[in-house]
Amino acid sequence: MASYRIRQYREQDYDAVRSLFAHGILEHMPACYRHMLRSPRTQLELLVLFAAVRVAVGSWLLGLGAVALVLAAVWPLTRSLYVAYVQQVLSTDLLDITTSYLRAPDSCFWVAEAKGAVVGMVAVAPPLDPAERGTALELKRMSVSKDYRGQGISKALCGEVLRFTRARGYGAVVLSTSMVQDVAQRLYEGQGFRKVGAFSPSLLGTFLCFQIFQYRCDLPSGTAAP
């Protein structure tokens, strides 16, 4: 097992962090597509489409063709959902990481380093949800390189966020993760997080049966920040 260390972000990590984030998000596109195909709603809609075409033109081959066309069209839609999110993040908080997380109050950004390379990352900042501000901080941008998973890096990064939040007097950590990130969900639940909500991020997300899960971890010794 390779050794690693957790340290605060430095400017020279910029390109590695942005690349790690983008690859970490985009790798979930196939899982999202498969989830959509397994959805009972999707399967019913495809069955109705097949039956409608079969009745209208009297050909089961054309019915199957219509279904195939829809499935082929859904893949680029799935990709666009993920690509748009990556572009949004790279052009906002990850455009100037130092300003977003090291100069902002109650915020920080850590990387995991192994063999001189950035192999993991996580950030913490005040949540966007007004209802959570003043009582919780948000864990954000968690990602670990494929080659270094299963070595406890994600758990260690999560621990940094929990300690940081507790040290600043906040009573909870909140986060969001997608429905297809099963490994991440198990990690967070193992660290004391519980799922408290779910939502679809857009109309396209609703069409693709895609949801974001919201998690919260209450810190036993935390107190509300002033």
PDB file of N, CA and C in Angstrom, residues 34-135:
ATOM      1  N   ARG A  34     -26.807   3.806 -17.077  1.00  0.00           N
ATOM      2  CA  ARG A  34     -27.353   2.485 -16.708  1.00  0.00           C
ATOM      3  C   ARG A  34     -28.489   2.629 -15.708  1.00  0.00           C
ATOM      4  N   HIS A  35     -28.356   3.560 -14.779  1.00  0.00           N
ATOM      5  CA  HIS A  35     -29.422   3.784 -13.796  1.00  0.00           C
ATOM      6  C   HIS A  35     -30.702   4.207 -14.491  1.00  0.00           C
ATOM      7  N   MET A  36     -30.570   5.086 -15.470  1.00  0.00           N
ATOM      8  CA  MET A  36     -31.741   5.539 -16.210  1.00  0.00           C
ATOM      9  C   MET A  36     -32.410   4.368 -16.917  1.00  0.00           C
ATOM     10  N   LEU A  37     -31.614   3.470 -17.514  1.00  0.00           N
ATOM     11  CA  LEU A  37     -32.176   2.326 -18.227  1.00  0.00           C
ATOM     12  C   LEU A  37     -32.886   1.357 -17.282  1.00  0.00           C
ATOM     13  N   ARG A  38     -32.398   1.262 -16.063  1.00  0.00           N
ATOM     14  CA  ARG A  38     -33.012   0.337 -15.088  1.00  0.00           C
ATOM     15  C   ARG A  38     -34.224   0.932 -14.390  1.00  0.00           C
ATOM     16  N   SER A  39     -34.450   2.213 -14.561  1.00  0.00           N
ATOM     17  CA  SER A  39     -35.572   2.871 -13.896  1.00  0.00           C
ATOM     18  C   SER A  39     -36.899   2.306 -14.396  1.00  0.00           C
ATOM     19  N   PRO A  40     -37.812   1.913 -13.500  1.00  0.00           N
ATOM     20  CA  PRO A  40     -39.125   1.418 -13.930  1.00  0.00           C
ATOM     21  C   PRO A  40     -39.864   2.416 -14.814  1.00  0.00           C
ATOM     22  N   ARG A  41     -39.714   3.704 -14.531  1.00  0.00           N
ATOM     23  CA  ARG A  41     -40.385   4.711 -15.351  1.00  0.00           C
ATOM     24  C   ARG A  41     -39.858   4.682 -16.774  1.00  0.00           C
ATOM     25  N   THR A  42     -38.524   4.608 -16.906  1.00  0.00           N
ATOM     26  CA  THR A  42     -37.924   4.570 -18.242  1.00  0.00           C
ATOM     27  C   THR A  42     -38.358   3.320 -18.996  1.00  0.00           C
ATOM     28  N   GLN A  43     -38.326   2.186 -18.311  1.00  0.00           N
ATOM     29  CA  GLN A  43     -38.709   0.941 -18.968  1.00  0.00           C
ATOM     30  C   GLN A  43     -40.163   0.969 -19.418  1.00  0.00           C
ATOM     31  N   LEU A  44     -41.036   1.557 -18.605  1.00  0.00           N
ATOM     32  CA  LEU A  44     -42.448   1.683 -18.995  1.00  0.00           C
ATOM     33  C   LEU A  44     -42.593   2.603 -20.202  1.00  0.00           C
ATOM     34  N   GLU A  45     -41.878   3.717 -20.196  1.00  0.00           N
ATOM     35  CA  GLU A  45     -41.966   4.663 -21.304  1.00  0.00           C
ATOM     36  C   GLU A  45     -41.468   4.025 -22.609  1.00  0.00           C
ATOM     37  N   LEU A  46     -40.390   3.255 -22.527  1.00  0.00           N
ATOM     38  CA  LEU A  46     -39.873   2.592 -23.725  1.00  0.00           C
ATOM     39  C   LEU A  46     -40.847   1.529 -24.227  1.00  0.00           C
ATOM     40  N   LEU A  47     -41.494   0.829 -23.288  1.00  0.00           N
ATOM     41  CA  LEU A  47     -42.491  -0.173 -23.675  1.00  0.00           C
ATOM     42  C   LEU A  47     -43.671   0.483 -24.369  1.00  0.00           C
ATOM     43  N   VAL A  48     -44.129   1.626 -23.840  1.00  0.00           N
ATOM     44  CA  VAL A  48     -45.242   2.355 -24.446  1.00  0.00           C
ATOM     45  C   VAL A  48     -44.847   2.853 -25.839  1.00  0.00           C
ATOM     46  N   LEU A  49     -43.620   3.345 -25.965  1.00  0.00           N
ATOM     47  CA  LEU A  49     -43.149   3.802 -27.274  1.00  0.00           C
ATOM     48  C   LEU A  49     -43.138   2.664 -28.289  1.00  0.00           C
ATOM     49  N   PHE A  50     -42.589   1.523 -27.866  1.00  0.00           N
ATOM     50  CA  PHE A  50     -42.549   0.368 -28.755  1.00  0.00           C
ATOM     51  C   PHE A  50     -43.955  -0.036 -29.193  1.00  0.00           C
ATOM     52  N   ALA A  51     -44.878  -0.105 -28.220  1.00  0.00           N
ATOM     53  CA  ALA A  51     -46.245  -0.522 -28.531  1.00  0.00           C
ATOM     54  C   ALA A  51     -46.934   0.478 -29.454  1.00  0.00           C
ATOM     55  N   ALA A  52     -46.703   1.775 -29.219  1.00  0.00           N
ATOM     56  CA  ALA A  52     -47.346   2.799 -30.034  1.00  0.00           C
ATOM     57  C   ALA A  52     -46.879   2.722 -31.486  1.00  0.00           C
ATOM     58  N   VAL A  53     -45.574   2.564 -31.674  1.00  0.00           N
ATOM     59  CA  VAL A  53     -45.037   2.464 -33.036  1.00  0.00           C
ATOM     60  C   VAL A  53     -45.502   1.167 -33.683  1.00  0.00           C
ATOM     61  N   ARG A  54     -45.523   0.107 -32.898  1.00  0.00           N
ATOM     62  CA  ARG A  54     -45.959  -1.204 -33.427  1.00  0.00           C
ATOM     63  C   ARG A  54     -47.399  -1.124 -33.928  1.00  0.00           C
ATOM     64  N   VAL A  55     -48.259  -0.469 -33.172  1.00  0.00           N
ATOM     65  CA  VAL A  55     -49.664  -0.352 -33.567  1.00  0.00           C
ATOM     66  C   VAL A  55     -49.820   0.604 -34.743  1.00  0.00           C
ATOM     67  N   ALA A  56     -49.050   1.713 -34.708  1.00  0.00           N
ATOM     68  CA  ALA A  56     -49.216   2.741 -35.738  1.00  0.00           C
ATOM     69  C   ALA A  56     -48.761   2.279 -37.113  1.00  0.00           C
ATOM     70  N   VAL A  57     -47.645   1.547 -37.171  1.00  0.00           N
ATOM     71  CA  VAL A  57     -47.094   1.177 -38.484  1.00  0.00           C
ATOM     72  C   VAL A  57     -47.131  -0.319 -38.744  1.00  0.00           C
ATOM     73  N   GLY A  58     -47.539  -1.089 -37.728  1.00  0.00           N
ATOM     74  CA  GLY A  58     -47.682  -2.520 -37.910  1.00  0.00           C
ATOM     75  C   GLY A  58     -46.375  -3.272 -38.059  1.00  0.00           C
ATOM     76  N   SER A  59     -45.298  -2.722 -37.485  1.00  0.00           N
ATOM     77  CA  SER A  59     -43.998  -3.382 -37.606  1.00  0.00           C
ATOM     78  C   SER A  59     -43.286  -3.376 -36.261  1.00  0.00           C
ATOM     79  N   TRP A  60     -42.970  -4.570 -35.768  1.00  0.00           N
ATOM     80  CA  TRP A  60     -42.232  -4.627 -34.503  1.00  0.00           C
ATOM     81  C   TRP A  60     -40.780  -4.213 -34.697  1.00  0.00           C
ATOM     82  N   LEU A  61     -40.256  -4.371 -35.923  1.00  0.00           N
ATOM     83  CA  LEU A  61     -38.884  -3.930 -36.193  1.00  0.00           C
ATOM     84  C   LEU A  61     -38.762  -2.415 -36.090  1.00  0.00           C
ATOM     85  N   LEU A  62     -39.769  -1.709 -36.635  1.00  0.00           N
ATOM     86  CA  LEU A  62     -39.756  -0.245 -36.504  1.00  0.00           C
ATOM     87  C   LEU A  62     -39.952   0.173 -35.054  1.00  0.00           C
ATOM     88  N   GLY A  63     -40.734  -0.594 -34.306  1.00  0.00           N
ATOM     89  CA  GLY A  63     -40.893  -0.316 -32.883  1.00  0.00           C
ATOM     90  C   GLY A  63     -39.575  -0.425 -32.142  1.00  0.00           C
ATOM     91  N   LEU A  64     -38.843  -1.496 -32.431  1.00  0.00           N
ATOM     92  CA  LEU A  64     -37.523  -1.661 -31.817  1.00  0.00           C
ATOM     93  C   LEU A  64     -36.568  -0.564 -32.268  1.00  0.00           C
ATOM     94  N   GLY A  65     -36.698  -0.157 -33.535  1.00  0.00           N
ATOM     95  CA  GLY A  65     -35.841   0.909 -34.039  1.00  0.00           C
ATOM     96  C   GLY A  65     -36.089   2.221 -33.336  1.00  0.00           C
ATOM     97  N   ALA A  66     -37.356   2.501 -33.049  1.00  0.00           N
ATOM     98  CA  ALA A  66     -37.692   3.732 -32.336  1.00  0.00           C
ATOM     99  C   ALA A  66     -37.091   3.724 -30.933  1.00  0.00           C
ATOM    100  N   VAL A  67     -37.177   2.585 -30.274  1.00  0.00           N
ATOM    101  CA  VAL A  67     -36.590   2.454 -28.937  1.00  0.00           C
ATOM    102  C   VAL A  67     -35.080   2.648 -29.006  1.00  0.00           C
ATOM    103  N   ALA A  68     -34.445   2.041 -30.009  1.00  0.00           N
ATOM    104  CA  ALA A  68     -32.996   2.165 -30.156  1.00  0.00           C
ATOM    105  C   ALA A  68     -32.581   3.607 -30.394  1.00  0.00           C
ATOM    106  N   LEU A  69     -33.364   4.333 -31.182  1.00  0.00           N
ATOM    107  CA  LEU A  69     -33.059   5.739 -31.434  1.00  0.00           C
ATOM    108  C   LEU A  69     -33.123   6.567 -30.154  1.00  0.00           C
ATOM    109  N   VAL A  70     -34.137   6.296 -29.334  1.00  0.00           N
ATOM    110  CA  VAL A  70     -34.268   7.021 -28.075  1.00  0.00           C
ATOM    111  C   VAL A  70     -33.078   6.728 -27.165  1.00  0.00           C
ATOM    112  N   LEU A  71     -32.701   5.452 -27.072  1.00  0.00           N
ATOM    113  CA  LEU A  71     -31.566   5.081 -26.221  1.00  0.00           C
ATOM    114  C   LEU A  71     -30.274   5.724 -26.712  1.00  0.00           C
ATOM    115  N   ALA A  72     -30.112   5.799 -28.020  1.00  0.00           N
ATOM    116  CA  ALA A  72     -28.918   6.427 -28.586  1.00  0.00           C
ATOM    117  C   ALA A  72     -28.896   7.928 -28.293  1.00  0.00           C
ATOM    118  N   ALA A  73     -30.081   8.553 -28.281  1.00  0.00           N
ATOM    119  CA  ALA A  73     -30.153   9.995 -28.035  1.00  0.00           C
ATOM    120  C   ALA A  73     -29.935  10.338 -26.575  1.00  0.00           C
ATOM    121  N   VAL A  74     -30.252   9.398 -25.675  1.00  0.00           N
ATOM    122  CA  VAL A  74     -30.142   9.679 -24.244  1.00  0.00           C
ATOM    123  C   VAL A  74     -28.683   9.757 -23.793  1.00  0.00           C
ATOM    124  N   TRP A  75     -27.783   8.995 -24.431  1.00  0.00           N
ATOM    125  CA  TRP A  75     -26.380   9.019 -23.997  1.00  0.00           C
ATOM    126  C   TRP A  75     -25.772  10.423 -24.100  1.00  0.00           C
ATOM    127  N   PRO A  76     -25.881  11.135 -25.240  1.00  0.00           N
ATOM    128  CA  PRO A  76     -25.325  12.495 -25.268  1.00  0.00           C
ATOM    129  C   PRO A  76     -25.998  13.443 -24.285  1.00  0.00           C
ATOM    130  N   LEU A  77     -27.278  13.203 -23.980  1.00  0.00           N
ATOM    131  CA  LEU A  77     -27.943  14.022 -22.965  1.00  0.00           C
ATOM    132  C   LEU A  77     -27.328  13.769 -21.594  1.00  0.00           C
ATOM    133  N   THR A  78     -27.051  12.504 -21.305  1.00  0.00           N
ATOM    134  CA  THR A  78     -26.400  12.168 -20.036  1.00  0.00           C
ATOM    135  C   THR A  78     -25.030  12.827 -19.951  1.00  0.00           C
ATOM    136  N   ARG A  79     -24.291  12.738 -21.036  1.00  0.00           N
ATOM    137  CA  ARG A  79     -22.958  13.344 -21.057  1.00  0.00           C
ATOM    138  C   ARG A  79     -23.047  14.855 -20.861  1.00  0.00           C
ATOM    139  N   SER A  80     -24.028  15.482 -21.483  1.00  0.00           N
ATOM    140  CA  SER A  80     -24.154  16.945 -21.373  1.00  0.00           C
ATOM    141  C   SER A  80     -24.448  17.369 -19.944  1.00  0.00           C
ATOM    142  N   LEU A  81     -25.208  16.553 -19.206  1.00  0.00           N
ATOM    143  CA  LEU A  81     -25.517  16.858 -17.809  1.00  0.00           C
ATOM    144  C   LEU A  81     -24.239  16.931 -16.985  1.00  0.00           C
ATOM    145  N   TYR A  82     -23.353  15.967 -17.191  1.00  0.00           N
ATOM    146  CA  TYR A  82     -22.100  15.917 -16.431  1.00  0.00           C
ATOM    147  C   TYR A  82     -21.108  16.968 -16.901  1.00  0.00           C
ATOM    148  N   VAL A  83     -20.989  17.131 -18.208  1.00  0.00           N
ATOM    149  CA  VAL A  83     -20.040  18.109 -18.741  1.00  0.00           C
ATOM    150  C   VAL A  83     -20.414  19.519 -18.305  1.00  0.00           C
ATOM    151  N   ALA A  84     -21.698  19.834 -18.306  1.00  0.00           N
ATOM    152  CA  ALA A  84     -22.151  21.161 -17.884  1.00  0.00           C
ATOM    153  C   ALA A  84     -21.795  21.411 -16.421  1.00  0.00           C
ATOM    154  N   TYR A  85     -21.953  20.382 -15.579  1.00  0.00           N
ATOM    155  CA  TYR A  85     -21.621  20.550 -14.163  1.00  0.00           C
ATOM    156  C   TYR A  85     -20.123  20.780 -13.988  1.00  0.00           C
ATOM    157  N   VAL A  86     -19.301  20.002 -14.673  1.00  0.00           N
ATOM    158  CA  VAL A  86     -17.851  20.173 -14.573  1.00  0.00           C
ATOM    159  C   VAL A  86     -17.445  21.572 -15.022  1.00  0.00           C
ATOM    160  N   GLN A  87     -17.983  22.021 -16.123  1.00  0.00           N
ATOM    161  CA  GLN A  87     -17.646  23.351 -16.625  1.00  0.00           C
ATOM    162  C   GLN A  87     -18.073  24.442 -15.647  1.00  0.00           C
ATOM    163  N   GLN A  88     -19.219  24.242 -15.023  1.00  0.00           N
ATOM    164  CA  GLN A  88     -19.704  25.228 -14.052  1.00  0.00           C
ATOM    165  C   GLN A  88     -18.744  25.344 -12.871  1.00  0.00           C
ATOM    166  N   VAL A  89     -18.322  24.200 -12.330  1.00  0.00           N
ATOM    167  CA  VAL A  89     -17.439  24.219 -11.171  1.00  0.00           C
ATOM    168  C   VAL A  89     -16.060  24.771 -11.524  1.00  0.00           C
ATOM    169  N   LEU A  90     -15.530  24.370 -12.688  1.00  0.00           N
ATOM    170  CA  LEU A  90     -14.208  24.838 -13.102  1.00  0.00           C
ATOM    171  C   LEU A  90     -14.188  26.339 -13.374  1.00  0.00           C
ATOM    172  N   SER A  91     -15.346  26.900 -13.655  1.00  0.00           N
ATOM    173  CA  SER A  91     -15.405  28.333 -13.943  1.00  0.00           C
ATOM    174  C   SER A  91     -15.858  29.153 -12.738  1.00  0.00           C
ATOM    175  N   THR A  92     -16.108  28.487 -11.610  1.00  0.00           N
ATOM    176  CA  THR A  92     -16.525  29.214 -10.399  1.00  0.00           C
ATOM    177  C   THR A  92     -15.505  28.985  -9.279  1.00  0.00           C
ATOM    178  N   ASP A  93     -15.802  28.134  -8.312  1.00  0.00           N
ATOM    179  CA  ASP A  93     -14.916  28.020  -7.151  1.00  0.00           C
ATOM    180  C   ASP A  93     -13.556  27.403  -7.472  1.00  0.00           C
ATOM    181  N   LEU A  94     -13.480  26.505  -8.472  1.00  0.00           N
ATOM    182  CA  LEU A  94     -12.181  25.918  -8.811  1.00  0.00           C
ATOM    183  C   LEU A  94     -11.419  26.752  -9.832  1.00  0.00           C
ATOM    184  N   LEU A  95     -11.945  27.901 -10.206  1.00  0.00           N
ATOM    185  CA  LEU A  95     -11.208  28.814 -11.074  1.00  0.00           C
ATOM    186  C   LEU A  95     -10.124  29.535 -10.284  1.00  0.00           C
ATOM    187  N   ASP A  96     -10.455  29.913  -9.053  1.00  0.00           N
ATOM    188  CA  ASP A  96      -9.481  30.548  -8.152  1.00  0.00           C
ATOM    189  C   ASP A  96      -9.614  29.868  -6.792  1.00  0.00           C
ATOM    190  N   ILE A  97      -8.930  28.757  -6.629  1.00  0.00           N
ATOM    191  CA  ILE A  97      -9.084  27.920  -5.436  1.00  0.00           C
ATOM    192  C   ILE A  97      -8.611  28.644  -4.189  1.00  0.00           C
ATOM    193  N   THR A  98      -7.525  29.370  -4.298  1.00  0.00           N
ATOM    194  CA  THR A  98      -6.994  30.081  -3.134  1.00  0.00           C
ATOM    195  C   THR A  98      -7.989  31.088  -2.596  1.00  0.00           C
ATOM    196  N   THR A  99      -8.579  31.865  -3.489  1.00  0.00           N
ATOM    197  CA  THR A  99      -9.566  32.857  -3.058  1.00  0.00           C
ATOM    198  C   THR A  99     -10.829  32.185  -2.533  1.00  0.00           C
ATOM    199  N   SER A 100     -11.257  31.123  -3.208  1.00  0.00           N
ATOM    200  CA  SER A 100     -12.504  30.464  -2.834  1.00  0.00           C
ATOM    201  C   SER A 100     -12.425  29.761  -1.488  1.00  0.00           C
ATOM    202  N   TYR A 101     -11.253  29.172  -1.182  1.00  0.00           N
ATOM    203  CA  TYR A 101     -11.191  28.295  -0.015  1.00  0.00           C
ATOM    204  C   TYR A 101     -10.116  28.629   1.026  1.00  0.00           C
ATOM    205  N   LEU A 102      -9.064  29.330   0.650  1.00  0.00           N
ATOM    206  CA  LEU A 102      -8.016  29.607   1.629  1.00  0.00           C
ATOM    207  C   LEU A 102      -8.093  31.021   2.184  1.00  0.00           C
ATOM    208  N   ARG A 103      -8.695  31.920   1.436  1.00  0.00           N
ATOM    209  CA  ARG A 103      -8.839  33.291   1.916  1.00  0.00           C
ATOM    210  C   ARG A 103     -10.235  33.567   2.455  1.00  0.00           C
ATOM    211  N   ALA A 104     -11.183  32.717   2.105  1.00  0.00           N
ATOM    212  CA  ALA A 104     -12.559  32.898   2.570  1.00  0.00           C
ATOM    213  C   ALA A 104     -12.704  32.392   4.010  1.00  0.00           C
ATOM    214  N   PRO A 105     -13.544  33.011   4.814  1.00  0.00           N
ATOM    215  CA  PRO A 105     -13.732  32.564   6.196  1.00  0.00           C
ATOM    216  C   PRO A 105     -14.386  31.186   6.279  1.00  0.00           C
ATOM    217  N   ASP A 106     -13.972  30.429   7.282  1.00  0.00           N
ATOM    218  CA  ASP A 106     -14.541  29.104   7.553  1.00  0.00           C
ATOM    219  C   ASP A 106     -14.475  28.198   6.326  1.00  0.00           C
ATOM    220  N   SER A 107     -13.402  28.291   5.579  1.00  0.00           N
ATOM    221  CA  SER A 107     -13.208  27.480   4.382  1.00  0.00           C
ATOM    222  C   SER A 107     -11.783  26.947   4.347  1.00  0.00           C
ATOM    223  N   CYS A 108     -11.595  25.834   3.667  1.00  0.00           N
ATOM    224  CA  CYS A 108     -10.254  25.288   3.512  1.00  0.00           C
ATOM    225  C   CYS A 108     -10.267  24.272   2.367  1.00  0.00           C
ATOM    226  N   PHE A 109      -9.076  23.920   1.886  1.00  0.00           N
ATOM    227  CA  PHE A 109      -8.934  22.963   0.796  1.00  0.00           C
ATOM    228  C   PHE A 109      -7.693  22.129   1.062  1.00  0.00           C
ATOM    229  N   TRP A 110      -7.886  20.803   1.037  1.00  0.00           N
ATOM    230  CA  TRP A 110      -6.776  19.885   1.279  1.00  0.00           C
ATOM    231  C   TRP A 110      -6.560  18.984   0.070  1.00  0.00           C
ATOM    232  N   VAL A 111      -5.324  18.518  -0.069  1.00  0.00           N
ATOM    233  CA  VAL A 111      -5.029  17.501  -1.075  1.00  0.00           C
ATOM    234  C   VAL A 111      -4.331  16.340  -0.391  1.00  0.00           C
ATOM    235  N   ALA A 112      -4.478  15.175  -0.987  1.00  0.00           N
ATOM    236  CA  ALA A 112      -3.708  14.000  -0.573  1.00  0.00           C
ATOM    237  C   ALA A 112      -2.573  13.851  -1.583  1.00  0.00           C
ATOM    238  N   GLU A 113      -1.364  13.714  -1.082  1.00  0.00           N
ATOM    239  CA  GLU A 113      -0.196  13.623  -1.942  1.00  0.00           C
ATOM    240  C   GLU A 113       0.483  12.276  -1.757  1.00  0.00           C
ATOM    241  N   ALA A 114       0.826  11.627  -2.861  1.00  0.00           N
ATOM    242  CA  ALA A 114       1.557  10.358  -2.829  1.00  0.00           C
ATOM    243  C   ALA A 114       2.583  10.372  -3.949  1.00  0.00           C
ATOM    244  N   LYS A 115       3.805  10.034  -3.612  1.00  0.00           N
ATOM    245  CA  LYS A 115       4.895  10.007  -4.600  1.00  0.00           C
ATOM    246  C   LYS A 115       5.011  11.332  -5.343  1.00  0.00           C
ATOM    247  N   GLY A 116       4.774  12.414  -4.627  1.00  0.00           N
ATOM    248  CA  GLY A 116       4.915  13.739  -5.209  1.00  0.00           C
ATOM    249  C   GLY A 116       3.771  14.196  -6.077  1.00  0.00           C
ATOM    250  N   ALA A 117       2.701  13.417  -6.171  1.00  0.00           N
ATOM    251  CA  ALA A 117       1.555  13.768  -7.023  1.00  0.00           C
ATOM    252  C   ALA A 117       0.297  13.932  -6.183  1.00  0.00           C
ATOM    253  N   VAL A 118      -0.595  14.792  -6.638  1.00  0.00           N
ATOM    254  CA  VAL A 118      -1.894  14.973  -5.987  1.00  0.00           C
ATOM    255  C   VAL A 118      -2.807  13.816  -6.389  1.00  0.00           C
ATOM    256  N   VAL A 119      -3.253  13.033  -5.410  1.00  0.00           N
ATOM    257  CA  VAL A 119      -4.083  11.859  -5.696  1.00  0.00           C
ATOM    258  C   VAL A 119      -5.457  11.941  -5.029  1.00  0.00           C
ATOM    259  N   GLY A 120      -5.703  13.001  -4.294  1.00  0.00           N
ATOM    260  CA  GLY A 120      -6.995  13.166  -3.637  1.00  0.00           C
ATOM    261  C   GLY A 120      -7.207  14.616  -3.263  1.00  0.00           C
ATOM    262  N   MET A 121      -8.450  14.983  -3.004  1.00  0.00           N
ATOM    263  CA  MET A 121      -8.777  16.363  -2.665  1.00  0.00           C
ATOM    264  C   MET A 121     -10.112  16.444  -1.940  1.00  0.00           C
ATOM    265  N   VAL A 122     -10.262  17.504  -1.156  1.00  0.00           N
ATOM    266  CA  VAL A 122     -11.540  17.796  -0.516  1.00  0.00           C
ATOM    267  C   VAL A 122     -11.522  19.243  -0.072  1.00  0.00           C
ATOM    268  N   ALA A 123     -12.697  19.841   0.002  1.00  0.00           N
ATOM    269  CA  ALA A 123     -12.824  21.231   0.437  1.00  0.00           C
ATOM    270  C   ALA A 123     -13.941  21.346   1.457  1.00  0.00           C
ATOM    271  N   VAL A 124     -13.933  22.456   2.180  1.00  0.00           N
ATOM    272  CA  VAL A 124     -15.016  22.766   3.111  1.00  0.00           C
ATOM    273  C   VAL A 124     -15.291  24.256   3.018  1.00  0.00           C
ATOM    274  N   ALA A 125     -16.558  24.614   3.111  1.00  0.00           N
ATOM    275  CA  ALA A 125     -16.967  26.016   3.011  1.00  0.00           C
ATOM    276  C   ALA A 125     -18.351  26.174   3.616  1.00  0.00           C
ATOM    277  N   PRO A 126     -18.756  27.394   3.908  1.00  0.00           N
ATOM    278  CA  PRO A 126     -20.132  27.612   4.354  1.00  0.00           C
ATOM    279  C   PRO A 126     -21.113  27.143   3.287  1.00  0.00           C
ATOM    280  N   PRO A 127     -22.202  26.499   3.668  1.00  0.00           N
ATOM    281  CA  PRO A 127     -23.160  25.974   2.681  1.00  0.00           C
ATOM    282  C   PRO A 127     -23.931  27.086   1.984  1.00  0.00           C
ATOM    283  N   LEU A 128     -24.390  26.790   0.767  1.00  0.00           N
ATOM    284  CA  LEU A 128     -25.194  27.751   0.031  1.00  0.00           C
ATOM    285  C   LEU A 128     -26.601  27.872   0.611  1.00  0.00           C
ATOM    286  N   ASP A 129     -27.091  26.787   1.197  1.00  0.00           N
ATOM    287  CA  ASP A 129     -28.433  26.774   1.764  1.00  0.00           C
ATOM    288  C   ASP A 129     -28.496  27.733   2.957  1.00  0.00           C
ATOM    289  N   PRO A 130     -29.302  28.791   2.880  1.00  0.00           N
ATOM    290  CA  PRO A 130     -29.389  29.749   3.987  1.00  0.00           C
ATOM    291  C   PRO A 130     -29.801  29.093   5.305  1.00  0.00           C
ATOM    292  N   ALA A 131     -30.588  28.032   5.228  1.00  0.00           N
ATOM    293  CA  ALA A 131     -31.059  27.370   6.446  1.00  0.00           C
ATOM    294  C   ALA A 131     -29.920  26.700   7.206  1.00  0.00           C
ATOM    295  N   GLU A 132     -28.823  26.376   6.510  1.00  0.00           N
ATOM    296  CA  GLU A 132     -27.693  25.700   7.148  1.00  0.00           C
ATOM    297  C   GLU A 132     -26.590  26.669   7.581  1.00  0.00           C
ATOM    298  N   ARG A 133     -26.614  27.871   7.078  1.00  0.00           N
ATOM    299  CA  ARG A 133     -25.543  28.820   7.387  1.00  0.00           C
ATOM    300  C   ARG A 133     -25.562  29.193   8.870  1.00  0.00           C
ATOM    301  N   GLY A 134     -24.373  29.235   9.449  1.00  0.00           N
ATOM    302  CA  GLY A 134     -24.253  29.564  10.860  1.00  0.00           C
ATOM    303  C   GLY A 134     -24.309  28.353  11.766  1.00  0.00           C
ATOM    304  N   THR A 135     -24.766  27.215  11.258  1.00  0.00           N
ATOM    305  CA  THR A 135     -24.841  26.014  12.082  1.00  0.00           C
ATOM    306  C   THR A 135     -24.032  24.857  11.506  1.00  0.00           C
TER     307      THR A 135
END
